[in-house]
Amino acid sequence: MKSAKNIAILGGDARYLQMIKQLSKSEDIHIQVVGFDHLNQGYTGVNQVEMEDLRVSELDAVILPIPGTDDQGFIETTFSDQKIQITPEWLNQLSKHCVVFSGIANDYLIVNVKKAGVRLVPLMKRNDVAIYNSIPTVEGTIMMAIQHTDFTIHSSNVVVLGLGRVGMSVASKFSALGAKVFVGSRKKEDIARSTEMGLEGFHMNQLSSYTPNCDILINTVPAKIVTDDVIKPMMAHALIIDLASKPGGTDFEYADKRGIKAIHALGLPGIVAAKTAGEILGTVIEQVLKEHQEERGL
């Protein structure tokens, strides 16, 4: 029989409520949560404790909020007023077999977790999480396109930038809704794939020639590519939805001056489908912990 795993969940948003529920179903996982004192909701086998009450050296995993930490180690506590700081000293108390999970990781977290000699898993960089999350991301993008336009997606001209995990899902679903989809990429294989999908692919260098007739522009590329030259020829009714991580790939200031609606749609899975997003995180974390335990021969 495999030994039980002790997990501390520190802070988090609505997605984490479902993730806690998902993880608590496992008989070999013992969960302690910190930063959820505004909630009356309880889960079987889950203990709500204070940060100082954690037996840090006995933890097998620590789960931090999706944004990770700020540059001083403070984390997001949606369901608490208390300030929680992940200090280098605290991390150094973790056993070497402990796994630290975070949605994303900044230099502060990467450097200090490495110094502590433990494993860091940025969940949002994993292919499986990104692919799972592309489903609620696409649904949220469709929702925003409907909310912020006065025309149908069907028969509209939609430009999708990037054909990665999210871009591919966005392009295929908007095409399925009857839109004429144009996919911009710098990779020849992505342009070829677009053609295979029945879409029109083009090189990113040609972007400004596609925007004059664009009704909806959806960016997934985390680089400043939707510049003033790209936005300038767009029609007044056009909508820009930027799905790229901060700071996005759009010149939002110029779009505003130009009178073009531009939305930086961050964290759509947690906004439109918190339950599903939480289940995804819980499932992937369980899988990583199981693999980690097997690697240790337990």
Short mmCIF file of C-alpha atoms in Angstrom, two decimals:
data_model
loop_
_atom_site.label_atom_id
_atom_site.label_comp_id
_atom_site.label_asym_id
_atom_site.label_seq_id
_atom_site.Cartn_x
_atom_site.Cartn_y
_atom_site.Cartn_z
CA MET A 1 0.00 0.00 0.00
CA LYS A 2 1.37 3.39 -0.95
CA SER A 3 1.94 5.90 1.81
CA ALA A 4 -0.44 8.81 2.28
CA LYS A 5 0.44 12.16 0.75
CA ASN A 6 0.26 15.32 2.84
CA ILE A 7 -0.79 18.35 0.79
CA ALA A 8 -1.03 22.01 1.80
CA ILE A 9 -3.16 24.28 -0.38
CA LEU A 10 -2.26 27.91 0.22
CA GLY A 11 -4.75 30.46 -1.10
CA GLY A 12 -6.50 30.29 -4.45
CA ASP A 13 -9.67 31.31 -6.27
CA ALA A 14 -12.99 29.63 -7.14
CA ARG A 15 -11.22 26.98 -9.22
CA TYR A 16 -9.48 25.76 -6.09
CA LEU A 17 -12.76 24.94 -4.35
CA GLN A 18 -13.48 22.30 -6.99
CA MET A 19 -9.84 21.21 -7.01
CA ILE A 20 -10.00 20.63 -3.24
CA LYS A 21 -13.19 18.61 -3.68
CA GLN A 22 -11.53 16.56 -6.42
CA LEU A 23 -8.37 15.84 -4.41
CA SER A 24 -10.29 15.07 -1.21
CA LYS A 25 -11.92 12.07 -2.91
CA SER A 26 -8.61 10.24 -2.79
CA GLU A 27 -8.17 8.11 0.33
CA ASP A 28 -4.38 8.44 0.32
CA ILE A 29 -4.30 12.24 0.26
CA HIS A 30 -4.47 14.32 3.45
CA ILE A 31 -5.27 17.97 2.75
CA GLN A 32 -4.69 21.10 4.82
CA VAL A 33 -5.86 24.47 3.51
CA VAL A 34 -4.69 27.95 4.45
CA GLY A 35 -6.40 31.18 3.38
CA PHE A 36 -9.97 29.95 3.11
CA ASP A 37 -11.32 31.33 6.40
CA HIS A 38 -14.16 33.29 4.72
CA LEU A 39 -15.75 30.05 3.56
CA ASN A 40 -18.22 28.01 5.55
CA GLN A 41 -17.95 25.18 3.06
CA GLY A 42 -16.28 22.08 4.41
CA TYR A 43 -14.93 18.93 2.80
CA THR A 44 -14.50 15.51 4.33
CA GLY A 45 -10.87 14.89 5.20
CA VAL A 46 -9.83 18.52 4.70
CA ASN A 47 -8.47 20.56 7.60
CA GLN A 48 -8.46 24.35 7.65
CA VAL A 49 -5.39 25.57 9.52
CA GLU A 50 -3.20 28.61 10.02
CA MET A 51 0.12 28.98 8.22
CA GLU A 52 2.11 28.59 11.43
CA ASP A 53 0.33 25.32 12.27
CA LEU A 54 1.61 23.52 9.17
CA ARG A 55 4.24 20.85 9.72
CA VAL A 56 6.20 22.05 6.74
CA SER A 57 8.87 19.34 6.75
CA GLU A 58 6.19 16.62 6.51
CA LEU A 59 4.53 17.99 3.38
CA ASP A 60 4.64 16.02 0.14
CA ALA A 61 3.14 18.83 -1.92
CA VAL A 62 2.36 22.54 -1.69
CA ILE A 63 -0.21 24.06 -4.03
CA LEU A 64 0.06 27.81 -4.57
CA PRO A 65 -2.53 30.00 -6.35
CA ILE A 66 -2.60 30.23 -10.15
CA PRO A 67 -0.67 33.57 -10.22
CA GLY A 68 2.02 32.07 -7.98
CA THR A 69 3.67 34.73 -5.82
CA ASP A 70 4.53 38.38 -6.27
CA ASP A 71 8.13 39.58 -6.20
CA GLN A 72 8.14 39.48 -2.39
CA GLY A 73 6.58 36.06 -2.06
CA PHE A 74 3.03 37.13 -1.16
CA ILE A 75 0.21 35.04 -2.62
CA GLU A 76 -3.36 35.72 -3.65
CA THR A 77 -5.95 34.91 -0.96
CA THR A 78 -9.38 35.37 -2.53
CA PHE A 79 -11.20 33.85 0.44
CA SER A 80 -9.24 35.47 3.26
CA ASP A 81 -8.02 38.86 4.48
CA GLN A 82 -4.79 37.44 5.86
CA LYS A 83 -1.51 38.06 4.08
CA ILE A 84 0.46 34.93 3.33
CA GLN A 85 4.09 35.14 2.33
CA ILE A 86 6.15 32.29 0.94
CA THR A 87 9.62 33.16 2.18
CA PRO A 88 12.92 31.47 1.27
CA GLU A 89 13.17 30.35 4.91
CA TRP A 90 9.75 28.69 4.69
CA LEU A 91 10.65 26.91 1.46
CA ASN A 92 13.91 25.67 2.98
CA GLN A 93 11.90 23.75 5.58
CA LEU A 94 10.33 21.56 2.88
CA SER A 95 11.65 18.03 2.46
CA LYS A 96 13.61 17.38 -0.72
CA HIS A 97 10.87 15.09 -2.07
CA CYS A 98 8.20 17.82 -1.80
CA VAL A 99 6.58 19.14 -4.99
CA VAL A 100 5.54 22.80 -5.24
CA PHE A 101 2.68 23.48 -7.68
CA SER A 102 1.82 26.89 -9.05
CA GLY A 103 -0.16 28.11 -12.04
CA ILE A 104 2.66 30.31 -13.27
CA ALA A 105 6.05 31.05 -11.75
CA ASN A 106 8.02 34.31 -11.61
CA ASP A 107 11.74 34.68 -10.97
CA TYR A 108 11.21 34.96 -7.19
CA LEU A 109 9.48 31.59 -7.00
CA ILE A 110 11.74 29.83 -9.50
CA VAL A 111 14.95 30.97 -7.80
CA ASN A 112 13.87 30.28 -4.23
CA VAL A 113 12.30 26.90 -4.92
CA LYS A 114 15.48 25.87 -6.71
CA LYS A 115 17.59 27.02 -3.78
CA ALA A 116 15.40 24.95 -1.47
CA GLY A 117 16.18 21.91 -3.62
CA VAL A 118 12.59 20.93 -4.32
CA ARG A 119 10.64 20.41 -7.54
CA LEU A 120 8.52 23.22 -9.03
CA VAL A 121 5.61 22.41 -11.36
CA PRO A 122 4.13 25.46 -13.17
CA LEU A 123 0.79 23.92 -14.13
CA MET A 124 -0.11 26.40 -16.85
CA LYS A 125 3.04 25.49 -18.80
CA ARG A 126 2.05 21.84 -19.03
CA ASN A 127 0.70 20.67 -22.38
CA ASP A 128 -2.06 18.59 -20.82
CA VAL A 129 -3.38 21.50 -18.72
CA ALA A 130 -3.21 23.88 -21.68
CA ILE A 131 -5.10 21.48 -23.93
CA TYR A 132 -7.77 20.78 -21.30
CA ASN A 133 -8.09 24.52 -20.59
CA SER A 134 -8.47 25.33 -24.28
CA ILE A 135 -12.05 24.03 -24.07
CA PRO A 136 -13.38 26.55 -21.50
CA THR A 137 -11.12 29.21 -23.05
CA VAL A 138 -12.81 28.78 -26.42
CA GLU A 139 -16.27 28.80 -24.85
CA GLY A 140 -15.39 32.01 -22.99
CA THR A 141 -14.04 33.57 -26.18
CA ILE A 142 -17.24 32.75 -28.02
CA MET A 143 -19.24 34.23 -25.14
CA MET A 144 -17.23 37.46 -25.28
CA ALA A 145 -17.54 37.67 -29.06
CA ILE A 146 -21.32 37.43 -28.76
CA GLN A 147 -21.54 39.90 -25.87
CA HIS A 148 -19.39 42.59 -27.47
CA THR A 149 -20.61 42.57 -31.07
CA ASP A 150 -23.89 43.38 -32.83
CA PHE A 151 -23.40 40.86 -35.63
CA THR A 152 -23.36 37.08 -35.86
CA ILE A 153 -20.22 35.01 -35.74
CA HIS A 154 -21.63 33.14 -38.73
CA SER A 155 -20.34 34.75 -41.95
CA SER A 156 -18.01 37.11 -40.06
CA ASN A 157 -14.30 37.40 -40.84
CA VAL A 158 -12.27 36.13 -37.90
CA VAL A 159 -8.49 36.46 -37.71
CA VAL A 160 -6.76 34.10 -35.23
CA LEU A 161 -3.12 34.77 -34.43
CA GLY A 162 -1.12 31.71 -33.43
CA LEU A 163 -1.96 28.05 -34.01
CA GLY A 164 -0.80 26.64 -30.71
CA ARG A 165 -2.94 24.61 -28.32
CA VAL A 166 -5.44 27.43 -27.74
CA GLY A 167 -5.23 28.95 -31.21
CA MET A 168 -6.04 25.66 -32.90
CA SER A 169 -9.13 25.14 -30.73
CA VAL A 170 -10.29 28.74 -31.24
CA ALA A 171 -9.84 28.58 -35.01
CA SER A 172 -11.66 25.26 -35.43
CA LYS A 173 -14.62 26.22 -33.21
CA PHE A 174 -15.18 29.63 -34.82
CA SER A 175 -15.01 27.94 -38.22
CA ALA A 176 -17.60 25.41 -37.04
CA LEU A 177 -19.88 28.34 -36.16
CA GLY A 178 -19.76 29.48 -39.77
CA ALA A 179 -17.08 32.17 -39.57
CA LYS A 180 -14.51 32.68 -42.30
CA VAL A 181 -11.31 32.08 -40.35
CA PHE A 182 -7.85 33.36 -41.25
CA VAL A 183 -4.89 32.08 -39.23
CA GLY A 184 -1.67 34.07 -38.86
CA SER A 185 1.59 32.40 -37.87
CA ARG A 186 5.32 32.66 -38.42
CA LYS A 187 5.65 28.89 -38.85
CA LYS A 188 5.29 27.31 -42.29
CA GLU A 189 3.92 24.13 -40.73
CA ASP A 190 1.14 26.12 -38.99
CA ILE A 191 0.15 27.73 -42.28
CA ALA A 192 0.07 24.27 -43.85
CA ARG A 193 -1.99 22.93 -40.95
CA SER A 194 -4.46 25.81 -41.35
CA THR A 195 -4.98 24.85 -44.95
CA GLU A 196 -5.49 21.20 -43.96
CA MET A 197 -8.16 22.38 -41.49
CA GLY A 198 -10.01 24.19 -44.27
CA LEU A 199 -8.90 27.62 -43.06
CA GLU A 200 -6.79 30.29 -44.75
CA GLY A 201 -3.30 30.59 -43.34
CA PHE A 202 -0.94 33.52 -43.80
CA HIS A 203 2.45 34.65 -42.57
CA MET A 204 2.37 37.09 -39.67
CA ASN A 205 4.25 39.64 -41.77
CA GLN A 206 1.06 40.01 -43.84
CA LEU A 207 -1.18 40.72 -40.84
CA SER A 208 -1.89 44.39 -41.62
CA SER A 209 -3.33 43.36 -45.00
CA TYR A 210 -5.88 41.08 -43.31
CA THR A 211 -7.20 43.49 -40.68
CA PRO A 212 -9.13 45.97 -42.93
CA ASN A 213 -11.88 43.36 -43.45
CA CYS A 214 -11.55 41.73 -40.03
CA ASP A 215 -14.64 41.62 -37.81
CA ILE A 216 -13.05 39.79 -34.87
CA LEU A 217 -9.33 39.45 -34.16
CA ILE A 218 -8.28 36.85 -31.59
CA ASN A 219 -4.67 36.86 -30.43
CA THR A 220 -3.01 33.95 -28.62
CA VAL A 221 0.62 35.02 -29.13
CA PRO A 222 2.39 36.47 -26.04
CA ALA A 223 4.31 39.10 -28.02
CA LYS A 224 3.38 42.63 -29.15
CA ILE A 225 2.14 41.85 -32.65
CA VAL A 226 -1.22 43.68 -32.74
CA THR A 227 0.44 47.06 -33.17
CA ASP A 228 -0.85 50.44 -34.32
CA ASP A 229 -0.12 49.50 -37.96
CA VAL A 230 -2.33 46.44 -37.53
CA ILE A 231 -5.13 48.23 -35.68
CA LYS A 232 -5.21 51.42 -37.78
CA PRO A 233 -7.02 49.94 -40.84
CA MET A 234 -9.59 48.01 -38.78
CA MET A 235 -13.29 48.82 -39.11
CA ALA A 236 -15.01 50.69 -36.27
CA HIS A 237 -17.21 47.71 -35.35
CA ALA A 238 -14.25 45.30 -35.08
CA LEU A 239 -13.47 43.50 -31.83
CA ILE A 240 -10.07 42.40 -30.51
CA ILE A 241 -9.92 39.59 -27.95
CA ASP A 242 -6.43 39.01 -26.59
CA LEU A 243 -5.95 35.62 -24.89
CA ALA A 244 -2.18 35.92 -24.41
CA SER A 245 -0.66 36.07 -20.94
CA LYS A 246 0.35 39.43 -19.46
CA PRO A 247 1.05 41.95 -20.88
CA GLY A 248 -0.71 40.53 -23.95
CA GLY A 249 0.11 41.07 -27.59
CA THR A 250 -2.07 44.11 -28.29
CA ASP A 251 -1.44 47.84 -28.16
CA PHE A 252 -4.52 48.44 -26.01
CA GLU A 253 -3.83 52.15 -25.65
CA TYR A 254 -3.80 52.70 -29.40
CA ALA A 255 -6.89 50.52 -29.86
CA ASP A 256 -8.72 52.74 -27.37
CA LYS A 257 -7.60 55.91 -29.20
CA ARG A 258 -8.70 54.37 -32.48
CA GLY A 259 -12.11 53.51 -31.00
CA ILE A 260 -11.63 49.77 -31.40
CA LYS A 261 -12.91 47.57 -28.57
CA ALA A 262 -9.96 45.50 -27.29
CA ILE A 263 -10.33 43.07 -24.39
CA HIS A 264 -7.49 41.35 -22.54
CA ALA A 265 -9.31 38.16 -21.62
CA LEU A 266 -7.14 36.58 -18.93
CA GLY A 267 -8.10 33.48 -16.95
CA LEU A 268 -11.20 32.60 -18.96
CA PRO A 269 -11.36 28.98 -17.68
CA GLY A 270 -11.68 30.24 -14.10
CA ILE A 271 -14.25 32.86 -15.10
CA VAL A 272 -16.59 30.87 -17.32
CA ALA A 273 -16.08 27.33 -16.02
CA ALA A 274 -14.53 27.37 -12.54
CA LYS A 275 -15.85 23.88 -11.78
CA THR A 276 -14.33 22.32 -14.89
CA ALA A 277 -11.08 24.28 -14.48
CA GLY A 278 -10.78 23.05 -10.89
CA GLU A 279 -11.40 19.46 -11.89
CA ILE A 280 -8.68 19.74 -14.52
CA LEU A 281 -6.17 21.02 -11.96
CA GLY A 282 -7.09 18.34 -9.44
CA THR A 283 -6.77 15.54 -11.99
CA VAL A 284 -3.37 16.73 -13.26
CA ILE A 285 -1.99 17.29 -9.74
CA GLU A 286 -3.03 13.76 -8.73
CA GLN A 287 -1.33 12.38 -11.82
CA VAL A 288 1.93 14.30 -11.16
CA LEU A 289 2.00 13.18 -7.52
CA LYS A 290 1.42 9.56 -8.51
CA GLU A 291 4.26 9.72 -11.04
CA HIS A 292 6.53 11.42 -8.50
CA GLN A 293 5.77 8.74 -5.92
CA GLU A 294 6.48 5.97 -8.42
CA GLU A 295 9.82 7.61 -9.30
CA ARG A 296 10.73 7.42 -5.61
CA GLY A 297 9.78 3.73 -5.54
CA LEU A 298 6.92 4.19 -3.07
#
